[in-house]
Coordinates of C-alpha atoms in Angstrom, one line a residue:
X25 CA 86.3 118.1 19.5
X26 CA 85.5 117.1 15.9
X27 CA 81.9 116.4 15.0
X28 CA 81.5 112.9 13.4
X29 CA 78.5 113.5 11.2
X30 CA 79.8 114.9 7.9
X31 CA 78.7 118.2 6.3
X32 CA 77.2 117.3 2.9
X33 CA 78.3 119.2 -0.2
X34 CA 76.5 119.3 -3.6
X35 CA 78.6 120.2 -6.6
X36 CA 76.9 121.9 -9.6
X37 CA 79.2 121.5 -12.6
X38 CA 82.2 119.3 -13.1
X39 CA 84.3 121.0 -15.7
X40 CA 87.8 122.4 -15.3
X41 CA 87.1 124.0 -11.9
X42 CA 84.5 121.6 -10.6
X43 CA 86.6 118.5 -11.2
X44 CA 89.5 120.2 -9.4
X45 CA 87.2 121.1 -6.5
X46 CA 86.1 117.4 -6.3
X47 CA 89.7 116.2 -6.4
X48 CA 90.9 118.5 -3.6
X49 CA 87.9 117.5 -1.5
X50 CA 88.9 113.9 -1.9
X51 CA 92.6 114.0 -1.6
X52 CA 92.7 116.6 1.2
X53 CA 89.7 115.3 3.1
X54 CA 91.5 114.8 6.4
X55 CA 93.1 118.3 6.3
X56 CA 89.7 119.9 5.4
X57 CA 88.0 118.1 8.3
X58 CA 90.6 119.2 10.7
X59 CA 90.3 122.8 9.6
X60 CA 86.5 122.8 9.6
X61 CA 85.9 120.7 12.7
X62 CA 83.8 118.1 10.9
X63 CA 84.3 115.9 7.8
X64 CA 82.9 117.1 4.5
X65 CA 81.3 114.7 2.1
X66 CA 80.7 115.1 -1.6
X67 CA 77.1 114.1 -1.7
X68 CA 76.2 114.6 -5.4
X69 CA 77.6 116.1 -8.6
X70 CA 75.2 117.6 -11.2
X71 CA 76.5 117.5 -14.8
X72 CA 75.2 117.8 -18.3
X73 CA 77.0 114.8 -19.8
X74 CA 76.8 111.9 -17.4
X75 CA 78.6 109.5 -19.7
X76 CA 81.9 111.4 -19.5
X77 CA 84.6 109.7 -17.4
X78 CA 85.4 111.6 -14.3
X79 CA 88.3 110.2 -12.4
X80 CA 87.9 109.9 -8.6
X81 CA 84.2 110.6 -8.6
X82 CA 82.0 107.6 -7.9
X83 CA 79.4 107.0 -10.7
X84 CA 76.6 106.9 -8.1
X85 CA 77.2 110.6 -7.2
X86 CA 76.7 111.8 -10.8
X87 CA 73.3 113.2 -11.7
X88 CA 71.8 115.3 -14.5
X89 CA 69.0 116.5 -12.2
X90 CA 70.5 119.5 -10.5
X91 CA 67.2 120.7 -9.2
X92 CA 66.5 117.4 -7.3
X93 CA 70.0 117.5 -5.9
X94 CA 69.7 121.0 -4.3
X95 CA 66.2 120.1 -3.1
X96 CA 67.3 117.0 -1.2
X97 CA 67.1 118.8 2.2
X98 CA 70.2 117.0 3.7
X99 CA 72.7 119.2 1.7
X100 CA 74.6 121.7 3.8
X101 CA 76.5 123.6 1.1
X102 CA 76.0 123.9 -2.6
X103 CA 79.0 124.7 -4.8
X104 CA 77.9 126.3 -8.0
X105 CA 80.5 126.4 -10.8
X106 CA 78.3 126.0 -13.9
X107 CA 78.3 129.8 -14.8
X108 CA 75.7 131.8 -16.7
X109 CA 72.6 133.4 -15.4
X110 CA 70.1 130.5 -15.7
X111 CA 69.7 127.9 -14.5
X112 CA 72.3 129.0 -11.9
X113 CA 70.1 131.7 -10.4
X114 CA 67.1 129.3 -9.9
X115 CA 69.3 126.6 -8.5
X116 CA 71.0 128.9 -6.0
X117 CA 67.8 130.4 -4.7
X118 CA 66.3 126.8 -4.5
X119 CA 69.3 125.8 -2.5
X120 CA 68.7 128.6 0.0
X121 CA 65.0 127.6 0.3
X122 CA 66.0 124.1 1.2
X123 CA 68.5 125.0 3.9
X124 CA 71.8 125.1 2.0
X125 CA 74.4 127.8 1.9
X126 CA 76.1 128.5 -1.5
X127 CA 79.6 129.0 -2.7
X128 CA 79.7 130.4 -6.2
X129 CA 82.2 131.4 -8.9
X130 CA 79.5 133.0 -11.0
X131 CA 80.6 136.5 -11.8
X132 CA 78.0 137.1 -14.5
X133 CA 75.1 136.2 -12.2
X134 CA 76.4 138.2 -9.3
X135 CA 77.0 141.3 -11.4
X136 CA 73.6 141.1 -12.9
X137 CA 71.5 140.0 -10.0
X138 CA 73.6 139.9 -6.8
X139 CA 71.0 141.9 -4.8
X140 CA 68.2 139.3 -5.2
X141 CA 70.7 136.5 -4.3
X142 CA 71.7 138.3 -1.2
X143 CA 68.1 138.9 -0.3
X144 CA 67.2 135.2 -0.7
X145 CA 70.2 134.1 1.3
X146 CA 69.3 136.5 4.1
X147 CA 65.6 135.4 4.1
X148 CA 66.6 131.8 4.6
X149 CA 69.5 132.4 7.0
X150 CA 72.2 131.1 4.6
X151 CA 75.6 132.2 3.4
X152 CA 76.5 133.4 -0.1
X153 CA 80.3 133.3 -0.6
X154 CA 82.0 134.0 -4.0
X155 CA 85.7 134.6 -3.7
X156 CA 86.3 132.7 -6.9
X157 CA 84.1 135.1 -9.0
X158 CA 86.9 137.7 -9.2
X159 CA 90.6 137.2 -9.8
X160 CA 90.8 133.5 -9.3
X161 CA 93.1 132.4 -6.5
X162 CA 93.8 136.0 -5.3
X163 CA 92.2 136.7 -1.9
X164 CA 90.3 139.8 -2.8
X165 CA 86.6 139.6 -2.0
X166 CA 87.1 138.7 1.7
X167 CA 89.7 141.4 2.3
X168 CA 87.3 143.9 0.9
X169 CA 84.3 142.6 2.7
X170 CA 86.0 141.9 6.0
X171 CA 89.6 143.0 6.5
X172 CA 88.9 146.5 5.1
X173 CA 85.3 146.7 6.5
X174 CA 86.4 149.4 9.0
X175 CA 88.1 151.6 6.3
X176 CA 87.0 153.8 3.5
X177 CA 88.0 152.6 0.1
X178 CA 88.3 155.3 -2.5
X179 CA 89.6 153.5 -5.6
X180 CA 90.0 149.9 -6.9
X181 CA 92.0 149.6 -10.1
X182 CA 93.2 146.4 -11.6
X183 CA 93.9 143.8 -14.2
X184 CA 91.2 141.2 -13.7
X185 CA 91.3 139.2 -16.9
X186 CA 94.2 137.0 -17.7
X187 CA 93.5 136.5 -21.3
X188 CA 93.6 140.1 -22.2
X189 CA 96.7 140.7 -20.1
X190 CA 98.5 137.9 -21.9
X191 CA 97.6 139.3 -25.3
X192 CA 98.6 142.9 -24.4
X193 CA 101.8 141.7 -22.7
X194 CA 102.8 139.8 -25.9
X195 CA 102.1 142.8 -28.0
X196 CA 104.2 144.9 -25.7
X197 CA 107.2 142.6 -25.3
X198 CA 107.4 141.0 -28.8
X199 CA 105.9 143.7 -31.1
X200 CA 103.2 141.3 -32.2
X201 CA 99.9 142.5 -33.6
X202 CA 96.6 141.9 -31.9
X203 CA 95.6 138.9 -34.1
X204 CA 99.0 137.2 -33.7
X205 CA 99.0 137.6 -30.0
X206 CA 95.4 136.3 -29.8
X207 CA 96.4 133.2 -31.8
X208 CA 99.2 132.5 -29.4
X209 CA 96.8 132.9 -26.4
X210 CA 94.3 130.5 -28.0
X211 CA 97.0 127.9 -28.7
X212 CA 98.2 128.0 -25.1
X213 CA 94.6 127.7 -23.8
X214 CA 94.4 131.2 -22.3
X215 CA 91.7 132.3 -24.8
X216 CA 88.4 130.5 -25.6
X217 CA 87.5 129.6 -29.1
X218 CA 85.2 132.6 -29.0
X219 CA 87.2 135.2 -27.0
X220 CA 84.5 137.9 -27.1
X221 CA 83.7 138.0 -23.4
X222 CA 87.3 138.5 -22.6
X223 CA 88.7 140.8 -25.3
X224 CA 85.5 143.0 -25.5
X225 CA 85.7 143.6 -21.7
X226 CA 82.4 141.8 -20.7
X227 CA 84.2 139.5 -18.2
X228 CA 86.2 142.4 -16.6
X229 CA 83.0 144.5 -16.5
X230 CA 81.2 141.9 -14.4
X231 CA 84.1 141.8 -12.0
X232 CA 84.2 145.6 -11.8
X233 CA 80.5 145.6 -10.9
X234 CA 81.1 143.2 -8.0
X235 CA 84.2 145.0 -6.8
X236 CA 82.5 148.4 -6.9
X237 CA 79.5 147.1 -5.0
X238 CA 81.6 145.7 -2.2
X239 CA 84.2 148.6 -2.0
X240 CA 81.6 151.4 -1.9
X241 CA 78.8 149.6 0.0
X242 CA 76.3 150.3 -2.8
X243 CA 74.6 148.4 -5.6
X244 CA 76.4 148.4 -8.9
X245 CA 75.0 146.3 -11.7
X246 CA 76.7 145.2 -14.9
X247 CA 74.7 147.7 -16.8
X248 CA 76.2 150.5 -14.7
X249 CA 79.8 149.7 -15.9
X250 CA 81.2 151.6 -18.8
X251 CA 83.0 149.1 -21.1
X252 CA 85.4 149.3 -24.0
X253 CA 87.2 146.3 -25.5
X254 CA 90.9 146.0 -26.5
X255 CA 90.5 144.7 -30.1
X256 CA 91.5 148.1 -31.6
X257 CA 94.8 148.4 -29.7
X258 CA 97.7 148.4 -32.2
X259 CA 101.4 148.1 -32.3
X260 CA 101.5 151.8 -33.0
X261 CA 99.7 152.4 -29.7
X262 CA 102.4 150.5 -27.9
X263 CA 105.1 152.5 -29.7
X264 CA 103.4 155.7 -28.5
X265 CA 103.1 154.4 -25.0
X266 CA 106.8 153.5 -24.9
X267 CA 107.7 157.0 -26.0
X268 CA 105.7 158.3 -22.9
X269 CA 107.4 155.7 -20.6
X270 CA 104.1 153.7 -20.4
X271 CA 102.6 150.4 -21.3
X272 CA 99.0 149.5 -22.1
X273 CA 96.7 147.4 -19.9
X274 CA 93.0 146.6 -20.0
X275 CA 91.9 148.0 -16.6
X276 CA 88.9 147.7 -14.4
X277 CA 88.6 151.0 -12.5
X278 CA 86.1 151.7 -9.7
X279 CA 86.2 155.1 -8.0
X280 CA 84.5 157.2 -5.5
X281 CA 83.9 160.8 -6.7
X282 CA 85.9 163.6 -5.1
X283 CA 82.9 164.8 -3.1
X284 CA 82.0 161.2 -2.1
X285 CA 78.5 161.6 -3.5
X286 CA 78.7 159.1 -6.3
X287 CA 80.8 156.2 -7.7
X288 CA 81.9 155.1 -11.2
X289 CA 82.9 151.8 -12.6
X290 CA 84.6 151.3 -16.0
X291 CA 86.6 148.9 -18.1
X292 CA 88.8 150.1 -21.0
X293 CA 92.4 149.9 -22.3
X294 CA 94.7 152.6 -20.8
X295 CA 98.2 153.7 -20.9
X296 CA 99.9 153.5 -17.4
X297 CA 103.4 154.6 -16.4
X298 CA 106.0 151.8 -16.2
X299 CA 106.6 153.0 -12.7
X300 CA 103.1 151.9 -11.6
X301 CA 102.9 148.4 -10.0
X302 CA 100.3 147.2 -12.5
X303 CA 102.7 147.9 -15.4
X304 CA 104.9 144.9 -14.4
X305 CA 102.0 142.4 -14.3
X306 CA 103.0 139.9 -17.0
X307 CA 101.3 137.2 -19.1
X308 CA 98.0 135.8 -17.7
X309 CA 98.4 137.1 -14.2
X310 CA 95.9 139.4 -12.4
X311 CA 96.6 142.2 -10.0
X312 CA 94.3 144.6 -8.2
X313 CA 95.4 147.9 -6.6
X314 CA 93.2 149.2 -3.7
X315 CA 93.4 152.7 -2.3
X316 CA 91.9 153.1 1.2
X317 CA 92.0 156.1 3.5
X318 CA 93.6 154.4 6.6
X319 CA 95.3 151.4 5.0
X320 CA 96.8 153.4 2.1
X321 CA 97.7 151.6 -1.1
X322 CA 97.4 147.8 -1.2
X323 CA 98.1 145.4 -4.1
X324 CA 96.8 141.9 -4.6
X325 CA 98.6 139.8 -7.2
X326 CA 98.5 136.2 -8.5
X327 CA 97.0 133.8 -11.0
X328 CA 93.5 135.0 -12.0
X329 CA 92.1 131.9 -13.7
X330 CA 92.5 128.2 -14.3
X331 CA 91.2 125.1 -12.6
X332 CA 93.6 124.9 -9.6
X333 CA 93.7 128.6 -8.7
X334 CA 90.0 129.0 -9.0
X335 CA 89.4 125.8 -7.0
X336 CA 91.6 127.1 -4.3
X337 CA 89.3 130.1 -3.8
X338 CA 86.2 127.9 -3.9
X339 CA 87.7 125.6 -1.2
X340 CA 88.6 128.6 0.9
X341 CA 85.0 129.7 0.8
X342 CA 83.8 126.1 1.5
X343 CA 85.8 125.9 4.7
X344 CA 84.5 129.3 5.9
X345 CA 80.9 128.4 5.1
X346 CA 81.2 125.0 6.7
X347 CA 82.6 126.6 9.9
X348 CA 79.6 128.9 9.9
X349 CA 77.3 125.9 9.6
X350 CA 78.8 124.3 12.6
X351 CA 78.5 127.4 14.6
X352 CA 74.9 128.0 13.4
X353 CA 76.0 131.4 12.2
X354 CA 76.4 133.3 8.9
X355 CA 79.1 135.5 7.4
X356 CA 78.7 139.0 6.0
X357 CA 75.8 139.6 3.7
X358 CA 75.2 142.5 1.3
X359 CA 76.3 145.9 2.5
X360 CA 74.6 148.5 0.3
X361 CA 73.7 151.1 2.9
X362 CA 75.3 154.1 1.1
X363 CA 73.0 153.7 -1.9
X364 CA 75.3 156.0 -3.9
X365 CA 74.4 156.8 -7.5
X366 CA 76.6 155.5 -10.3
X367 CA 77.7 158.4 -12.4
X368 CA 78.0 158.0 -16.2
X369 CA 81.3 157.8 -18.0
X370 CA 81.0 161.4 -19.2
X371 CA 81.4 162.7 -15.6
X372 CA 84.7 160.8 -15.1
X373 CA 87.8 163.0 -15.0
X374 CA 90.6 161.4 -16.9
X375 CA 93.4 162.1 -19.4
X376 CA 93.6 161.3 -23.1
X377 CA 96.3 160.3 -25.6
X378 CA 95.1 161.3 -29.0
X379 CA 96.9 160.5 -32.3
X380 CA 95.7 162.5 -35.3
X381 CA 96.6 162.2 -39.0
X382 CA 96.8 165.8 -40.3
X383 CA 97.8 167.9 -43.2
X384 CA 101.5 169.0 -43.0
X385 CA 101.1 172.7 -43.4
X386 CA 101.2 175.9 -41.3
X387 CA 98.4 176.6 -38.9
X388 CA 97.3 173.0 -38.3
X389 CA 98.6 172.9 -34.7
X390 CA 96.9 176.3 -34.0
X391 CA 93.5 174.9 -35.3
X392 CA 93.8 171.8 -33.2
X393 CA 94.8 173.8 -30.0
X394 CA 91.8 176.1 -30.6
X395 CA 89.4 173.1 -30.6
X396 CA 90.8 171.9 -27.3
X397 CA 90.5 175.3 -25.8
X398 CA 86.9 175.7 -26.9
X399 CA 86.0 172.5 -25.1
X400 CA 87.8 173.5 -21.9
X401 CA 90.5 170.8 -22.3
X402 CA 94.1 171.7 -21.4
X403 CA 96.9 170.2 -23.4
X404 CA 99.9 168.7 -21.6
X405 CA 102.2 167.7 -24.5
X406 CA 102.2 167.8 -28.3
X407 CA 104.4 165.9 -30.7
X408 CA 104.3 166.4 -34.4
X409 CA 106.0 164.6 -37.3
X410 CA 105.5 165.4 -41.0
X411 CA 106.6 164.2 -44.4
X412 CA 105.4 164.7 -48.0
X413 CA 102.3 166.8 -47.1
X414 CA 101.1 164.4 -44.4
X415 CA 101.8 164.5 -40.6
X416 CA 100.9 162.8 -37.4
X417 CA 100.0 164.9 -34.4
X418 CA 100.0 163.3 -30.9
X419 CA 98.3 165.2 -28.1
X420 CA 98.3 164.3 -24.4
X421 CA 95.8 166.2 -22.3
X422 CA 95.6 167.2 -18.7
X423 CA 92.7 165.7 -16.7
X424 CA 89.2 166.8 -17.8
X425 CA 85.7 165.3 -17.8
X426 CA 85.4 162.5 -20.3
X427 CA 82.4 164.2 -21.9
X428 CA 84.6 167.2 -22.7
X429 CA 87.3 165.0 -24.1
X430 CA 84.8 163.1 -26.3
X431 CA 83.3 166.4 -27.5
X432 CA 86.8 167.6 -28.4
X433 CA 87.5 164.5 -30.5
X434 CA 84.2 164.8 -32.4
X435 CA 85.1 168.5 -33.2
X436 CA 88.6 167.5 -34.3
X437 CA 87.1 165.0 -36.8
X438 CA 85.3 167.9 -38.5
X439 CA 88.4 170.0 -39.2
X440 CA 89.4 170.0 -42.9
X441 CA 93.1 169.7 -41.9
X442 CA 92.5 166.5 -39.8
X443 CA 92.6 163.5 -42.1
X444 CA 91.6 161.1 -39.4
X445 CA 91.8 160.1 -35.7
X446 CA 94.3 157.2 -35.7
X447 CA 93.8 156.3 -32.0
X448 CA 92.4 157.5 -28.7
X449 CA 93.4 156.1 -25.4
X450 CA 93.0 157.1 -21.8
X451 CA 96.0 157.6 -19.5
X452 CA 95.7 156.3 -15.9
X453 CA 97.7 155.5 -12.9
X454 CA 99.4 158.8 -12.3

């Protein structure tokens, strides 16, 4: 039997995602009510620019006072899609204090201060759901928090930023340089006017922190995530990758250590074999590869951003939270019982692809090999090409601690026969 009194929803933010959330709530109101067991009513929309025309949203619902909206006391669920740390954090905790559960898409806030948000939600008996914070429409957070709650996850590796994947895909398929591919991404609306958060890996790092925390039942903050951007990736790197049967992706990688005593989280460009499922992820799509002990290897794939895909994830959370409200229950909260330490990047065991500009004369390869041996790094393959006294030397290593590999590179720079280090890239997915 359906309850007649509606559940009231406050919407914080009415941009690309927020306006789509409002539209779906209006156009699919009957379906949502049937799925929830009660009607849902958009009770207020907080915005910064009240004069902007917003089709389908009655003017009387628009307010610039977000604080007053979440303090009303009759609000059941607050949907936060304004982003950033403040005022979002204060508004969310205020919503909890006044009896509202929260659905958020705020990856930056969750990565930086998720623990305090969980604590506030738990203190006031409310829900905190955030499927839309990672990978847009792809169901990922709930499978990790619920479907795989009985399993042990050892690794999560994925493409979690559509802008960077679009740029790298264009560089791979068309031979375009980074700047040219970025210009195309901007023209098509995939890249912001200031793309720093995407191309320097900040966006992906926030998502990696969230994924690692859920997967390994431990607290991982944004500051714990090692981060490298992709602005230095060149057409020459793609040419080298192709010679190895690889392509290049900006990856978020979260791993449990071999002994299970620590975890790592990192974001950086990497070469991956064309045979790996992530290699075929094209344009602005996202994909996440999960490795669990009992379930084995799972892959989640789909559009990772945009108004409609992100709104789909928000509405899925809204339905779940509203159902919990009707049943006077809450869903899963924070699970951080393992309290595992987060190891630094230097402890990560990985492979390197190193391209050196060297003098084309006898003994150079022996000198380079000696440096690798002195640092305990084993060489897998070497390719050398020379002309007119100059040569390029490409070395692919076996797996070794990242600190040893970094030390090797620094020692190589000091050799008189090494003119420069043209590129360094990790190799993953094998």
